[in-house]
Short mmCIF file of C-alpha atoms in Angstrom, two decimals:
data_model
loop_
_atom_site.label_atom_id
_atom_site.label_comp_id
_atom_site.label_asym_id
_atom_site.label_seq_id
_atom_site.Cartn_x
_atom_site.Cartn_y
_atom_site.Cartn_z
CA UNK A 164 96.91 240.43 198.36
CA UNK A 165 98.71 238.41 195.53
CA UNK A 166 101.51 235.90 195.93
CA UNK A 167 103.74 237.88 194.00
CA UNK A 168 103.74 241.20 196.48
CA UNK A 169 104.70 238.54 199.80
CA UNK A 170 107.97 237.83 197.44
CA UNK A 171 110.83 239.80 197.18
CA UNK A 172 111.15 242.23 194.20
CA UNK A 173 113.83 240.73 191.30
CA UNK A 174 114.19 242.74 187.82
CA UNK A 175 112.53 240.81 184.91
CA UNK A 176 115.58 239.77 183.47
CA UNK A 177 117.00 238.07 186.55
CA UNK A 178 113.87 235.60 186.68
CA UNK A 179 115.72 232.88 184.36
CA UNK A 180 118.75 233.16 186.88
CA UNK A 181 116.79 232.40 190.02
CA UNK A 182 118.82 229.44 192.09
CA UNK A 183 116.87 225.90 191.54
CA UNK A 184 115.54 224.30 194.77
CA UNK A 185 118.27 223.18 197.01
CA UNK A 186 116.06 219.66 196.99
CA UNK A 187 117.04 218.72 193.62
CA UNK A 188 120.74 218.69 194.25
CA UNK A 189 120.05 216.57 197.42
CA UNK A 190 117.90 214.26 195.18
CA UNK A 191 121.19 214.21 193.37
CA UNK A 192 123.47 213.57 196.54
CA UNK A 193 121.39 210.96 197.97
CA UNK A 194 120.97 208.86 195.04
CA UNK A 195 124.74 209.12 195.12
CA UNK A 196 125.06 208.26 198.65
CA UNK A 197 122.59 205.84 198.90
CA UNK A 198 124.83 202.86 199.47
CA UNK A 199 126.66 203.95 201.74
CA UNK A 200 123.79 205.29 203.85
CA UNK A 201 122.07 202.15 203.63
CA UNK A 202 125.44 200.08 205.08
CA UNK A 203 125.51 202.61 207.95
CA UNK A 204 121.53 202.26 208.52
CA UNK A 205 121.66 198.57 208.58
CA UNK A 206 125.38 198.58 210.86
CA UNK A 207 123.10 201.11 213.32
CA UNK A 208 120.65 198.43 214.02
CA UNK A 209 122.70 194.91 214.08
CA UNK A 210 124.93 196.66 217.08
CA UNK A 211 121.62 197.35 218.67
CA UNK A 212 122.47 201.41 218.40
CA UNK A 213 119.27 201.82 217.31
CA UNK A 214 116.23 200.32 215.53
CA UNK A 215 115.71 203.69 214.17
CA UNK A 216 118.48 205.65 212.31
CA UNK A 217 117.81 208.94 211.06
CA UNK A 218 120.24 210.99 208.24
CA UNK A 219 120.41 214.85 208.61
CA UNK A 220 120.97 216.84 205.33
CA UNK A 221 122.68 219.94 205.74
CA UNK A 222 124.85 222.18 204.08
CA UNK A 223 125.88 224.36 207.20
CA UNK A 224 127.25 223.20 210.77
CA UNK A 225 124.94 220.94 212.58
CA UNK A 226 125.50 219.79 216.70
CA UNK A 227 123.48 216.26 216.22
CA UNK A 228 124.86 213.22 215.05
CA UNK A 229 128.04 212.41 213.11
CA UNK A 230 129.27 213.19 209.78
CA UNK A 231 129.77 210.40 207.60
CA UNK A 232 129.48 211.88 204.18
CA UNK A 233 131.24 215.25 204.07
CA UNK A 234 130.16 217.69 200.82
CA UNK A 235 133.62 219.38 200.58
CA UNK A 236 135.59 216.04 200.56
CA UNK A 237 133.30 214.62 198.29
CA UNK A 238 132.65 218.01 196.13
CA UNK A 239 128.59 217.32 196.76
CA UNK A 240 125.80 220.15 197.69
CA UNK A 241 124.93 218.34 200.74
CA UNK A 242 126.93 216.66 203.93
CA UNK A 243 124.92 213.68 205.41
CA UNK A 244 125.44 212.91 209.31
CA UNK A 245 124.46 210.16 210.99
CA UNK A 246 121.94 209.55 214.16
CA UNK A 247 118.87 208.26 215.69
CA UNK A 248 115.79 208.41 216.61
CA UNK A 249 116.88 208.60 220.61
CA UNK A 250 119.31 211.32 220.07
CA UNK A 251 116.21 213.01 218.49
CA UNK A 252 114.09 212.67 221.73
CA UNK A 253 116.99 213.62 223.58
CA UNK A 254 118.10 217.17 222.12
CA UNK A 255 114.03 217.68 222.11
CA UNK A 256 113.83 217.93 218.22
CA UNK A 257 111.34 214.99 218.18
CA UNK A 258 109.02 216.13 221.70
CA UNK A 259 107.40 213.22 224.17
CA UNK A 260 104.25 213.95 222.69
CA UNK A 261 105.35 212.80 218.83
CA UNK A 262 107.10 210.08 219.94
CA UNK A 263 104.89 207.69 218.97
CA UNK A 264 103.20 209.73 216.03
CA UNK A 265 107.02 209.28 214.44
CA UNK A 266 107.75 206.19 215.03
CA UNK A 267 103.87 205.14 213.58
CA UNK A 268 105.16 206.99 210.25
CA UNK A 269 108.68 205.63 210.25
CA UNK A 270 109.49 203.36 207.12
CA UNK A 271 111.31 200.36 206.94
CA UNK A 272 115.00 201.16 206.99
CA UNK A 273 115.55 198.83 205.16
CA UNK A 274 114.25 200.05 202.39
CA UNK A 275 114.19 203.83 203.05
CA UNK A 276 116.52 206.40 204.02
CA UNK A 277 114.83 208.54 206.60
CA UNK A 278 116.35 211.85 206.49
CA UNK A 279 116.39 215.11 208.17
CA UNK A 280 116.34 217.76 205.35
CA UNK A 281 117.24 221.18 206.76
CA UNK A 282 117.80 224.33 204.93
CA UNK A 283 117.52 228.28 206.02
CA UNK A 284 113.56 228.07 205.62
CA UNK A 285 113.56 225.22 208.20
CA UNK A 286 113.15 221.47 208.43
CA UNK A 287 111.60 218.82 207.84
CA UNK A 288 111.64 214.77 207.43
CA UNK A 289 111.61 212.92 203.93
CA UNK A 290 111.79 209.38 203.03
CA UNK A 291 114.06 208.33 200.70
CA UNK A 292 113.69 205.01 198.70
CA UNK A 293 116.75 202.99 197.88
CA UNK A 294 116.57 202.11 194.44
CA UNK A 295 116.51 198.82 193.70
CA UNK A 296 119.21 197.04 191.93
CA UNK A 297 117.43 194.40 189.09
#
């Protein structure tokens, strides 16, 4: 079985109208919320909150952590909460089990943005590197 008969059917002529992926208007976003993602990463850990803050990208309603970037205030694709990598153990998104696994993988926050991408096909983490001002 091909590729093309697990996708649904479009006419020809709607091909050059298919949607882009959702990921690069939240390349877009984040590069435009960067530095304010990086104050509230950094503010996280000096008040001892956590050592390991975690961004969720959504563009729906989401029950875990706190919005601090909101897409319809800002007129953005994306709305960027805030949390951590305890309130992830807690609601069971990160399990006992991949505790450590995650926090092997986890980059410095320093200089990346972990984030929580998640879109109607599901979710997933990404690393996002602050760029570097010269």
């Amino acid at each position: 079985m091909d590729i093309e008969e697990l996708m649904p059917q479009q006419p020809e002529d709607s091909k050059e109208q298919q949607k882009k992926s959702p990921l690069v208007s939240l390349e877009k976003d984040l590069e435009l919320y960067a530095d304010s993602v990086k104050e509230i990463a950094m503010e996280i850990i000096v008040e001892g909150i956590s050592a390991n803050p975690i961004f969720i990208a959504h563009q729906h309603t989401v029950s875990i952590g706190e919005v601090i970037l909101d897409r319809k205030e800002l007129n953005t694709e994306w709305t960027i909460q805030a949390s951590t990598f305890e309130e992830f153990v807690e609601k069971g998104i990160i399990t006992p089990d991949k505790k450590a696994l995650f926090l092997k993988s986890y980059k410095k926050p320093e200089d990346y943005m972990c984030v929580f991408v998640i879109v109607p096909e599901g979710a997933n983490f990404i690393y996002y590197p602050y760029k570097v001002r010269k």
